[in-house]
Amino acid sequence: MIAVISTFTIQAGRQQELLDLLRANAEDVLRHQPGFVTMDLLITADGTTVVNHARWTDAAAVHAMMADAAVRSRMAPVWAISRPAVQQFTLSSSHAPDE
């Protein structure tokens, strides 16, 4: 499992605009990509940061997604608002409460 965490720093007042773009991209493009598992969007209360936490099956799926012209085209309006700091992680362990 690969986690890609993208941190967007934005001007106050543009958080919702960025969220709308990222949600649309997830629904229209990302969820149809091979290897996509899930995506969570996190926001700060001050409206200046959005974190995109996406999970993929493996690094090859992430690389294929990033090379996809449709994904890159859909990200252009996002990048016009903010260029994210992106980090890729390999899942080391996961913990959940007892059922």
mmCIF file of N, CA, C and O in Angstrom:
data_model
loop_
_atom_site.group_PDB
_atom_site.id
_atom_site.type_symbol
_atom_site.label_atom_id
_atom_site.label_comp_id
_atom_site.label_asym_id
_atom_site.label_seq_id
_atom_site.Cartn_x
_atom_site.Cartn_y
_atom_site.Cartn_z
ATOM 1 N N MET A 1 0.860 -1.174 0.000
ATOM 2 C CA MET A 1 0.000 0.000 0.000
ATOM 3 C C MET A 1 0.903 1.233 0.000
ATOM 4 O O MET A 1 1.852 1.311 0.769
ATOM 5 N N ILE A 2 0.580 2.183 -0.847
ATOM 6 C CA ILE A 2 1.304 3.449 -0.946
ATOM 7 C C ILE A 2 0.356 4.577 -0.560
ATOM 8 O O ILE A 2 -0.798 4.607 -0.994
ATOM 9 N N ALA A 3 0.852 5.488 0.264
ATOM 10 C CA ALA A 3 0.089 6.698 0.605
ATOM 11 C C ALA A 3 0.801 7.887 -0.014
ATOM 12 O O ALA A 3 2.019 8.017 0.102
ATOM 13 N N VAL A 4 0.045 8.720 -0.690
ATOM 14 C CA VAL A 4 0.567 9.962 -1.251
ATOM 15 C C VAL A 4 -0.115 11.096 -0.502
ATOM 16 O O VAL A 4 -1.344 11.211 -0.522
ATOM 17 N N ILE A 5 0.690 11.912 0.170
ATOM 18 C CA ILE A 5 0.156 13.016 0.956
ATOM 19 C C ILE A 5 0.594 14.321 0.310
ATOM 20 O O ILE A 5 1.785 14.594 0.189
ATOM 21 N N SER A 6 -0.393 15.089 -0.151
ATOM 22 C CA SER A 6 -0.152 16.374 -0.814
ATOM 23 C C SER A 6 -0.698 17.475 0.081
ATOM 24 O O SER A 6 -1.877 17.477 0.422
ATOM 25 N N THR A 7 0.167 18.422 0.442
ATOM 26 C CA THR A 7 -0.224 19.523 1.313
ATOM 27 C C THR A 7 -0.271 20.807 0.498
ATOM 28 O O THR A 7 0.737 21.228 -0.065
ATOM 29 N N PHE A 8 -1.449 21.388 0.417
ATOM 30 C CA PHE A 8 -1.678 22.622 -0.331
ATOM 31 C C PHE A 8 -1.796 23.779 0.658
ATOM 32 O O PHE A 8 -2.650 23.745 1.546
ATOM 33 N N THR A 9 -0.985 24.798 0.492
ATOM 34 C CA THR A 9 -1.133 26.035 1.254
ATOM 35 C C THR A 9 -1.777 27.045 0.325
ATOM 36 O O THR A 9 -1.290 27.268 -0.788
ATOM 37 N N ILE A 10 -2.888 27.639 0.766
ATOM 38 C CA ILE A 10 -3.667 28.519 -0.099
ATOM 39 C C ILE A 10 -4.015 29.812 0.621
ATOM 40 O O ILE A 10 -3.923 29.909 1.837
ATOM 41 N N GLN A 11 -4.455 30.778 -0.173
ATOM 42 C CA GLN A 11 -4.924 32.043 0.396
ATOM 43 C C GLN A 11 -6.228 31.794 1.147
ATOM 44 O O GLN A 11 -7.074 31.014 0.693
ATOM 45 N N ALA A 12 -6.367 32.459 2.282
ATOM 46 C CA ALA A 12 -7.626 32.366 3.028
ATOM 47 C C ALA A 12 -8.770 32.760 2.095
ATOM 48 O O ALA A 12 -8.641 33.674 1.283
ATOM 49 N N GLY A 13 -9.867 32.034 2.189
ATOM 50 C CA GLY A 13 -11.021 32.318 1.343
ATOM 51 C C GLY A 13 -11.083 31.463 0.081
ATOM 52 O O GLY A 13 -12.080 31.488 -0.627
ATOM 53 N N ARG A 14 -10.019 30.690 -0.208
ATOM 54 C CA ARG A 14 -10.015 29.860 -1.418
ATOM 55 C C ARG A 14 -10.066 28.374 -1.105
ATOM 56 O O ARG A 14 -10.021 27.543 -2.014
ATOM 57 N N GLN A 15 -10.189 28.038 0.180
ATOM 58 C CA GLN A 15 -10.189 26.636 0.579
ATOM 59 C C GLN A 15 -11.326 25.854 -0.081
ATOM 60 O O GLN A 15 -11.108 24.765 -0.611
ATOM 61 N N GLN A 16 -12.537 26.399 -0.062
ATOM 62 C CA GLN A 16 -13.674 25.688 -0.638
ATOM 63 C C GLN A 16 -13.503 25.489 -2.141
ATOM 64 O O GLN A 16 -13.839 24.428 -2.672
ATOM 65 N N GLU A 17 -12.982 26.479 -2.820
ATOM 66 C CA GLU A 17 -12.724 26.367 -4.264
ATOM 67 C C GLU A 17 -11.773 25.203 -4.542
ATOM 68 O O GLU A 17 -12.011 24.393 -5.446
ATOM 69 N N LEU A 18 -10.705 25.119 -3.763
ATOM 70 C CA LEU A 18 -9.740 24.027 -3.934
ATOM 71 C C LEU A 18 -10.378 22.682 -3.607
ATOM 72 O O LEU A 18 -10.199 21.702 -4.345
ATOM 73 N N LEU A 19 -11.139 22.622 -2.523
ATOM 74 C CA LEU A 19 -11.831 21.381 -2.170
ATOM 75 C C LEU A 19 -12.754 20.916 -3.288
ATOM 76 O O LEU A 19 -12.794 19.727 -3.617
ATOM 77 N N ASP A 20 -13.498 21.829 -3.861
ATOM 78 C CA ASP A 20 -14.418 21.480 -4.952
ATOM 79 C C ASP A 20 -13.664 20.890 -6.144
ATOM 80 O O ASP A 20 -14.103 19.900 -6.744
ATOM 81 N N LEU A 21 -12.525 21.490 -6.499
ATOM 82 C CA LEU A 21 -11.718 20.981 -7.612
ATOM 83 C C LEU A 21 -11.164 19.594 -7.305
ATOM 84 O O LEU A 21 -11.221 18.690 -8.152
ATOM 85 N N LEU A 22 -10.639 19.412 -6.103
ATOM 86 C CA LEU A 22 -10.070 18.116 -5.735
ATOM 87 C C LEU A 22 -11.136 17.032 -5.661
ATOM 88 O O LEU A 22 -10.910 15.895 -6.100
ATOM 89 N N ARG A 23 -12.305 17.364 -5.135
ATOM 90 C CA ARG A 23 -13.406 16.387 -5.076
ATOM 91 C C ARG A 23 -13.848 15.982 -6.474
ATOM 92 O O ARG A 23 -14.085 14.796 -6.753
ATOM 93 N N ALA A 24 -13.997 16.951 -7.353
ATOM 94 C CA ALA A 24 -14.403 16.654 -8.732
ATOM 95 C C ALA A 24 -13.369 15.786 -9.429
ATOM 96 O O ALA A 24 -13.719 14.840 -10.147
ATOM 97 N N ASN A 25 -12.087 16.091 -9.215
ATOM 98 C CA ASN A 25 -11.025 15.277 -9.816
ATOM 99 C C ASN A 25 -11.084 13.841 -9.305
ATOM 100 O O ASN A 25 -10.925 12.893 -10.080
ATOM 101 N N ALA A 26 -11.334 13.684 -8.019
ATOM 102 C CA ALA A 26 -11.418 12.340 -7.444
ATOM 103 C C ALA A 26 -12.580 11.566 -8.053
ATOM 104 O O ALA A 26 -12.435 10.401 -8.433
ATOM 105 N N GLU A 27 -13.724 12.209 -8.132
ATOM 106 C CA GLU A 27 -14.920 11.539 -8.659
ATOM 107 C C GLU A 27 -14.832 11.260 -10.156
ATOM 108 O O GLU A 27 -15.219 10.185 -10.612
ATOM 109 N N ASP A 28 -14.343 12.224 -10.913
ATOM 110 C CA ASP A 28 -14.360 12.116 -12.368
ATOM 111 C C ASP A 28 -13.174 11.359 -12.955
ATOM 112 O O ASP A 28 -13.305 10.743 -14.015
ATOM 113 N N VAL A 29 -12.016 11.413 -12.285
ATOM 114 C CA VAL A 29 -10.806 10.853 -12.891
ATOM 115 C C VAL A 29 -10.108 9.839 -11.983
ATOM 116 O O VAL A 29 -9.903 8.695 -12.374
ATOM 117 N N LEU A 30 -9.734 10.242 -10.787
ATOM 118 C CA LEU A 30 -8.868 9.400 -9.957
ATOM 119 C C LEU A 30 -9.485 8.063 -9.589
ATOM 120 O O LEU A 30 -8.822 7.028 -9.642
ATOM 121 N N ARG A 31 -10.751 8.055 -9.210
ATOM 122 C CA ARG A 31 -11.344 6.797 -8.756
ATOM 123 C C ARG A 31 -11.442 5.749 -9.863
ATOM 124 O O ARG A 31 -11.687 4.578 -9.595
ATOM 125 N N HIS A 32 -11.225 6.170 -11.104
ATOM 126 C CA HIS A 32 -11.252 5.245 -12.235
ATOM 127 C C HIS A 32 -9.852 4.762 -12.617
ATOM 128 O O HIS A 32 -9.711 3.946 -13.525
ATOM 129 N N GLN A 33 -8.837 5.274 -11.950
ATOM 130 C CA GLN A 33 -7.461 4.883 -12.243
ATOM 131 C C GLN A 33 -7.158 3.514 -11.642
ATOM 132 O O GLN A 33 -7.528 3.243 -10.495
ATOM 133 N N PRO A 34 -6.467 2.661 -12.393
ATOM 134 C CA PRO A 34 -6.067 1.360 -11.831
ATOM 135 C C PRO A 34 -5.175 1.579 -10.597
ATOM 136 O O PRO A 34 -4.278 2.413 -10.613
ATOM 137 N N GLY A 35 -5.473 0.858 -9.538
ATOM 138 C CA GLY A 35 -4.666 0.931 -8.334
ATOM 139 C C GLY A 35 -5.121 1.956 -7.310
ATOM 140 O O GLY A 35 -4.597 2.005 -6.203
ATOM 141 N N PHE A 36 -6.117 2.784 -7.660
ATOM 142 C CA PHE A 36 -6.631 3.760 -6.704
ATOM 143 C C PHE A 36 -7.404 3.026 -5.618
ATOM 144 O O PHE A 36 -8.225 2.154 -5.899
ATOM 145 N N VAL A 37 -7.162 3.385 -4.350
ATOM 146 C CA VAL A 37 -7.853 2.755 -3.228
ATOM 147 C C VAL A 37 -8.831 3.734 -2.590
ATOM 148 O O VAL A 37 -10.028 3.459 -2.525
ATOM 149 N N THR A 38 -8.341 4.875 -2.144
ATOM 150 C CA THR A 38 -9.199 5.850 -1.485
ATOM 151 C C THR A 38 -8.480 7.189 -1.386
ATOM 152 O O THR A 38 -7.263 7.260 -1.549
ATOM 153 N N MET A 39 -9.250 8.240 -1.102
ATOM 154 C CA MET A 39 -8.683 9.569 -0.927
ATOM 155 C C MET A 39 -9.453 10.281 0.176
ATOM 156 O O MET A 39 -10.682 10.235 0.211
ATOM 157 N N ASP A 40 -8.721 10.934 1.072
ATOM 158 C CA ASP A 40 -9.308 11.747 2.129
ATOM 159 C C ASP A 40 -8.800 13.170 1.972
ATOM 160 O O ASP A 40 -7.618 13.384 1.689
ATOM 161 N N LEU A 41 -9.694 14.139 2.156
ATOM 162 C CA LEU A 41 -9.312 15.545 2.137
ATOM 163 C C LEU A 41 -9.453 16.101 3.546
ATOM 164 O O LEU A 41 -10.508 15.944 4.177
ATOM 165 N N LEU A 42 -8.402 16.728 4.033
ATOM 166 C CA LEU A 42 -8.370 17.304 5.377
ATOM 167 C C LEU A 42 -8.167 18.803 5.245
ATOM 168 O O LEU A 42 -7.432 19.255 4.359
ATOM 169 N N ILE A 43 -8.815 19.582 6.122
ATOM 170 C CA ILE A 43 -8.702 21.037 6.059
ATOM 171 C C ILE A 43 -8.353 21.606 7.432
ATOM 172 O O ILE A 43 -8.656 20.999 8.454
ATOM 173 N N THR A 44 -7.730 22.772 7.414
ATOM 174 C CA THR A 44 -7.461 23.480 8.665
ATOM 175 C C THR A 44 -8.578 24.481 8.921
ATOM 176 O O THR A 44 -9.221 24.977 7.991
ATOM 177 N N ALA A 45 -8.788 24.773 10.180
ATOM 178 C CA ALA A 45 -9.853 25.695 10.577
ATOM 179 C C ALA A 45 -9.599 27.109 10.078
ATOM 180 O O ALA A 45 -10.546 27.857 9.821
ATOM 181 N N ASP A 46 -8.337 27.488 9.897
ATOM 182 C CA ASP A 46 -8.044 28.852 9.447
ATOM 183 C C ASP A 46 -8.214 29.035 7.933
ATOM 184 O O ASP A 46 -8.077 30.129 7.411
ATOM 185 N N GLY A 47 -8.531 27.947 7.209
ATOM 186 C CA GLY A 47 -8.820 28.048 5.778
ATOM 187 C C GLY A 47 -7.617 28.197 4.875
ATOM 188 O O GLY A 47 -7.763 28.530 3.705
ATOM 189 N N THR A 48 -6.410 27.924 5.380
ATOM 190 C CA THR A 48 -5.207 28.138 4.562
ATOM 191 C C THR A 48 -4.497 26.863 4.133
ATOM 192 O O THR A 48 -3.496 26.935 3.415
ATOM 193 N N THR A 49 -5.008 25.702 4.530
ATOM 194 C CA THR A 49 -4.334 24.458 4.185
ATOM 195 C C THR A 49 -5.346 23.368 3.864
ATOM 196 O O THR A 49 -6.353 23.220 4.547
ATOM 197 N N VAL A 50 -5.047 22.604 2.813
ATOM 198 C CA VAL A 50 -5.794 21.402 2.459
ATOM 199 C C VAL A 50 -4.769 20.283 2.313
ATOM 200 O O VAL A 50 -3.744 20.462 1.659
ATOM 201 N N VAL A 51 -5.054 19.153 2.934
ATOM 202 C CA VAL A 51 -4.192 17.986 2.798
ATOM 203 C C VAL A 51 -4.983 16.903 2.076
ATOM 204 O O VAL A 51 -6.109 16.586 2.457
ATOM 205 N N ASN A 52 -4.384 16.365 1.025
ATOM 206 C CA ASN A 52 -4.967 15.271 0.259
ATOM 207 C C ASN A 52 -4.189 14.011 0.631
ATOM 208 O O ASN A 52 -2.998 13.917 0.365
ATOM 209 N N HIS A 53 -4.870 13.061 1.265
ATOM 210 C CA HIS A 53 -4.255 11.792 1.657
ATOM 211 C C HIS A 53 -4.862 10.713 0.769
ATOM 212 O O HIS A 53 -6.031 10.330 0.950
ATOM 213 N N ALA A 54 -4.099 10.258 -0.218
ATOM 214 C CA ALA A 54 -4.588 9.257 -1.163
ATOM 215 C C ALA A 54 -3.840 7.949 -0.956
ATOM 216 O O ALA A 54 -2.639 7.953 -0.667
ATOM 217 N N ARG A 55 -4.549 6.840 -1.096
ATOM 218 C CA ARG A 55 -3.932 5.527 -0.976
ATOM 219 C C ARG A 55 -4.048 4.783 -2.301
ATOM 220 O O ARG A 55 -5.098 4.822 -2.954
ATOM 221 N N TRP A 56 -2.949 4.142 -2.659
ATOM 222 C CA TRP A 56 -2.819 3.411 -3.915
ATOM 223 C C TRP A 56 -2.269 2.016 -3.621
ATOM 224 O O TRP A 56 -1.598 1.818 -2.613
ATOM 225 N N THR A 57 -2.523 1.093 -4.517
ATOM 226 C CA THR A 57 -2.066 -0.278 -4.299
ATOM 227 C C THR A 57 -0.551 -0.390 -4.321
ATOM 228 O O THR A 57 0.022 -1.164 -3.557
ATOM 229 N N ASP A 58 0.107 0.367 -5.213
ATOM 230 C CA ASP A 58 1.558 0.260 -5.326
ATOM 231 C C ASP A 58 2.132 1.478 -6.044
ATOM 232 O O ASP A 58 1.388 2.303 -6.585
ATOM 233 N N ALA A 59 3.443 1.580 -6.039
ATOM 234 C CA ALA A 59 4.122 2.730 -6.640
ATOM 235 C C ALA A 59 3.889 2.811 -8.144
ATOM 236 O O ALA A 59 3.798 3.902 -8.702
ATOM 237 N N ALA A 60 3.778 1.668 -8.813
ATOM 238 C CA ALA A 60 3.540 1.674 -10.258
ATOM 239 C C ALA A 60 2.213 2.348 -10.591
ATOM 240 O O ALA A 60 2.115 3.087 -11.583
ATOM 241 N N ALA A 61 1.188 2.133 -9.767
ATOM 242 C CA ALA A 61 -0.114 2.774 -9.990
ATOM 243 C C ALA A 61 -0.002 4.279 -9.824
ATOM 244 O O ALA A 61 -0.598 5.047 -10.592
ATOM 245 N N VAL A 62 0.779 4.722 -8.844
ATOM 246 C CA VAL A 62 0.986 6.162 -8.628
ATOM 247 C C VAL A 62 1.696 6.768 -9.832
ATOM 248 O O VAL A 62 1.287 7.813 -10.354
ATOM 249 N N HIS A 63 2.740 6.105 -10.303
ATOM 250 C CA HIS A 63 3.489 6.623 -11.456
ATOM 251 C C HIS A 63 2.617 6.676 -12.707
ATOM 252 O O HIS A 63 2.677 7.650 -13.467
ATOM 253 N N ALA A 64 1.798 5.646 -12.921
ATOM 254 C CA ALA A 64 0.901 5.640 -14.084
ATOM 255 C C ALA A 64 -0.112 6.772 -13.993
ATOM 256 O O ALA A 64 -0.390 7.454 -14.992
ATOM 257 N N MET A 65 -0.656 7.002 -12.803
ATOM 258 C CA MET A 65 -1.618 8.093 -12.608
ATOM 259 C C MET A 65 -0.969 9.432 -12.918
ATOM 260 O O MET A 65 -1.525 10.272 -13.614
ATOM 261 N N MET A 66 0.236 9.644 -12.410
ATOM 262 C CA MET A 66 0.914 10.924 -12.608
ATOM 263 C C MET A 66 1.288 11.165 -14.074
ATOM 264 O O MET A 66 1.376 12.306 -14.509
ATOM 265 N N ALA A 67 1.454 10.102 -14.840
ATOM 266 C CA ALA A 67 1.790 10.231 -16.257
ATOM 267 C C ALA A 67 0.557 10.377 -17.144
ATOM 268 O O ALA A 67 0.674 10.728 -18.317
ATOM 269 N N ASP A 68 -0.628 10.134 -16.594
ATOM 270 C CA ASP A 68 -1.868 10.175 -17.360
ATOM 271 C C ASP A 68 -2.214 11.611 -17.755
ATOM 272 O O ASP A 68 -2.329 12.492 -16.899
ATOM 273 N N ALA A 69 -2.396 11.845 -19.041
ATOM 274 C CA ALA A 69 -2.686 13.191 -19.559
ATOM 275 C C ALA A 69 -3.997 13.745 -19.000
ATOM 276 O O ALA A 69 -4.104 14.944 -18.737
ATOM 277 N N ALA A 70 -4.998 12.889 -18.814
ATOM 278 C CA ALA A 70 -6.287 13.352 -18.283
ATOM 279 C C ALA A 70 -6.134 13.844 -16.847
ATOM 280 O O ALA A 70 -6.725 14.858 -16.462
ATOM 281 N N VAL A 71 -5.336 13.151 -16.058
ATOM 282 C CA VAL A 71 -5.101 13.575 -14.678
ATOM 283 C C VAL A 71 -4.368 14.906 -14.669
ATOM 284 O O VAL A 71 -4.748 15.839 -13.954
ATOM 285 N N ARG A 72 -3.322 15.020 -15.465
ATOM 286 C CA ARG A 72 -2.537 16.257 -15.506
ATOM 287 C C ARG A 72 -3.390 17.438 -15.973
ATOM 288 O O ARG A 72 -3.302 18.534 -15.438
ATOM 289 N N SER A 73 -4.246 17.212 -16.947
ATOM 290 C CA SER A 73 -5.128 18.271 -17.447
ATOM 291 C C SER A 73 -6.100 18.729 -16.365
ATOM 292 O O SER A 73 -6.326 19.932 -16.182
ATOM 293 N N ARG A 74 -6.684 17.791 -15.631
ATOM 294 C CA ARG A 74 -7.637 18.125 -14.579
ATOM 295 C C ARG A 74 -6.972 18.813 -13.392
ATOM 296 O O ARG A 74 -7.626 19.529 -12.642
ATOM 297 N N MET A 75 -5.673 18.592 -13.209
ATOM 298 C CA MET A 75 -4.963 19.215 -12.095
ATOM 299 C C MET A 75 -4.531 20.646 -12.398
ATOM 300 O O MET A 75 -4.202 21.392 -11.477
ATOM 301 N N ALA A 76 -4.549 21.068 -13.637
ATOM 302 C CA ALA A 76 -4.099 22.423 -13.999
ATOM 303 C C ALA A 76 -4.815 23.516 -13.196
ATOM 304 O O ALA A 76 -4.151 24.415 -12.659
ATOM 305 N N PRO A 77 -6.152 23.496 -13.054
ATOM 306 C CA PRO A 77 -6.808 24.525 -12.241
ATOM 307 C C PRO A 77 -6.414 24.455 -10.759
ATOM 308 O O PRO A 77 -6.348 25.480 -10.086
ATOM 309 N N VAL A 78 -6.145 23.263 -10.267
ATOM 310 C CA VAL A 78 -5.688 23.109 -8.883
ATOM 311 C C VAL A 78 -4.323 23.767 -8.733
ATOM 312 O O VAL A 78 -4.082 24.534 -7.802
ATOM 313 N N TRP A 79 -3.421 23.455 -9.656
ATOM 314 C CA TRP A 79 -2.063 24.004 -9.594
ATOM 315 C C TRP A 79 -2.061 25.519 -9.773
ATOM 316 O O TRP A 79 -1.131 26.192 -9.333
ATOM 317 N N ALA A 80 -3.083 26.063 -10.405
ATOM 318 C CA ALA A 80 -3.172 27.523 -10.543
ATOM 319 C C ALA A 80 -3.455 28.186 -9.189
ATOM 320 O O ALA A 80 -3.095 29.342 -8.978
ATOM 321 N N ILE A 81 -4.083 27.430 -8.279
ATOM 322 C CA ILE A 81 -4.378 27.943 -6.942
ATOM 323 C C ILE A 81 -3.200 27.710 -6.004
ATOM 324 O O ILE A 81 -2.819 28.577 -5.226
ATOM 325 N N SER A 82 -2.617 26.499 -6.077
ATOM 326 C CA SER A 82 -1.532 26.144 -5.166
ATOM 327 C C SER A 82 -0.776 24.932 -5.682
ATOM 328 O O SER A 82 -1.391 23.966 -6.131
ATOM 329 N N ARG A 83 0.540 24.998 -5.619
ATOM 330 C CA ARG A 83 1.370 23.835 -5.933
ATOM 331 C C ARG A 83 1.633 23.105 -4.631
ATOM 332 O O ARG A 83 2.169 23.676 -3.689
ATOM 333 N N PRO A 84 1.254 21.830 -4.537
ATOM 334 C CA PRO A 84 1.383 21.133 -3.265
ATOM 335 C C PRO A 84 2.805 20.642 -2.986
ATOM 336 O O PRO A 84 3.594 20.432 -3.910
ATOM 337 N N ALA A 85 3.090 20.468 -1.721
ATOM 338 C CA ALA A 85 4.254 19.695 -1.299
ATOM 339 C C ALA A 85 3.763 18.248 -1.263
ATOM 340 O O ALA A 85 2.757 17.952 -0.607
ATOM 341 N N VAL A 86 4.420 17.362 -1.996
ATOM 342 C CA VAL A 86 3.959 15.979 -2.140
ATOM 343 C C VAL A 86 5.003 15.027 -1.567
ATOM 344 O O VAL A 86 6.187 15.162 -1.861
ATOM 345 N N GLN A 87 4.516 14.087 -0.770
ATOM 346 C CA GLN A 87 5.379 13.042 -0.242
ATOM 347 C C GLN A 87 4.695 11.699 -0.448
ATOM 348 O O GLN A 87 3.470 11.597 -0.347
ATOM 349 N N GLN A 88 5.501 10.686 -0.742
ATOM 350 C CA GLN A 88 4.989 9.338 -0.945
ATOM 351 C C GLN A 88 5.520 8.441 0.166
ATOM 352 O O GLN A 88 6.703 8.492 0.493
ATOM 353 N N PHE A 89 4.632 7.632 0.741
ATOM 354 C CA PHE A 89 4.980 6.768 1.862
ATOM 355 C C PHE A 89 4.553 5.337 1.570
ATOM 356 O O PHE A 89 3.557 5.112 0.893
ATOM 357 N N THR A 90 5.276 4.385 2.131
ATOM 358 C CA THR A 90 4.876 2.983 2.104
ATOM 359 C C THR A 90 4.274 2.665 3.462
ATOM 360 O O THR A 90 4.855 3.020 4.499
ATOM 361 N N LEU A 91 3.122 2.017 3.475
ATOM 362 C CA LEU A 91 2.453 1.682 4.722
ATOM 363 C C LEU A 91 3.311 0.716 5.525
ATOM 364 O O LEU A 91 3.701 -0.333 5.031
ATOM 365 N N SER A 92 3.627 1.095 6.751
ATOM 366 C CA SER A 92 4.425 0.263 7.647
ATOM 367 C C SER A 92 3.533 -0.563 8.564
ATOM 368 O O SER A 92 3.778 -1.741 8.779
ATOM 369 N N SER A 93 2.493 0.057 9.106
ATOM 370 C CA SER A 93 1.521 -0.671 9.923
ATOM 371 C C SER A 93 0.243 0.147 9.998
ATOM 372 O O SER A 93 0.240 1.348 9.752
ATOM 373 N N SER A 94 -0.835 -0.526 10.349
ATOM 374 C CA SER A 94 -2.137 0.120 10.474
ATOM 375 C C SER A 94 -2.790 -0.396 11.752
ATOM 376 O O SER A 94 -2.666 -1.589 12.072
ATOM 377 N N HIS A 95 -3.476 0.470 12.478
ATOM 378 C CA HIS A 95 -4.071 0.099 13.757
ATOM 379 C C HIS A 95 -5.520 0.565 13.817
ATOM 380 O O HIS A 95 -5.828 1.665 13.411
ATOM 381 N N ALA A 96 -6.376 -0.282 14.318
ATOM 382 C CA ALA A 96 -7.800 0.032 14.435
ATOM 383 C C ALA A 96 -8.288 -0.459 15.794
ATOM 384 O O ALA A 96 -7.679 -1.364 16.389
ATOM 385 N N PRO A 97 -9.400 0.094 16.294
ATOM 386 C CA PRO A 97 -9.921 -0.381 17.578
ATOM 387 C C PRO A 97 -10.450 -1.810 17.452
ATOM 388 O O PRO A 97 -10.818 -2.256 16.361
ATOM 389 N N ASP A 98 -10.470 -2.515 18.562
ATOM 390 C CA ASP A 98 -11.045 -3.852 18.595
ATOM 391 C C ASP A 98 -12.532 -3.748 18.309
ATOM 392 O O ASP A 98 -13.202 -2.815 18.725
ATOM 393 N N GLU A 99 -13.049 -4.716 17.618
ATOM 394 C CA GLU A 99 -14.477 -4.760 17.293
ATOM 395 C C GLU A 99 -15.246 -5.328 18.456
ATOM 396 O O GLU A 99 -14.889 -6.170 19.153
#
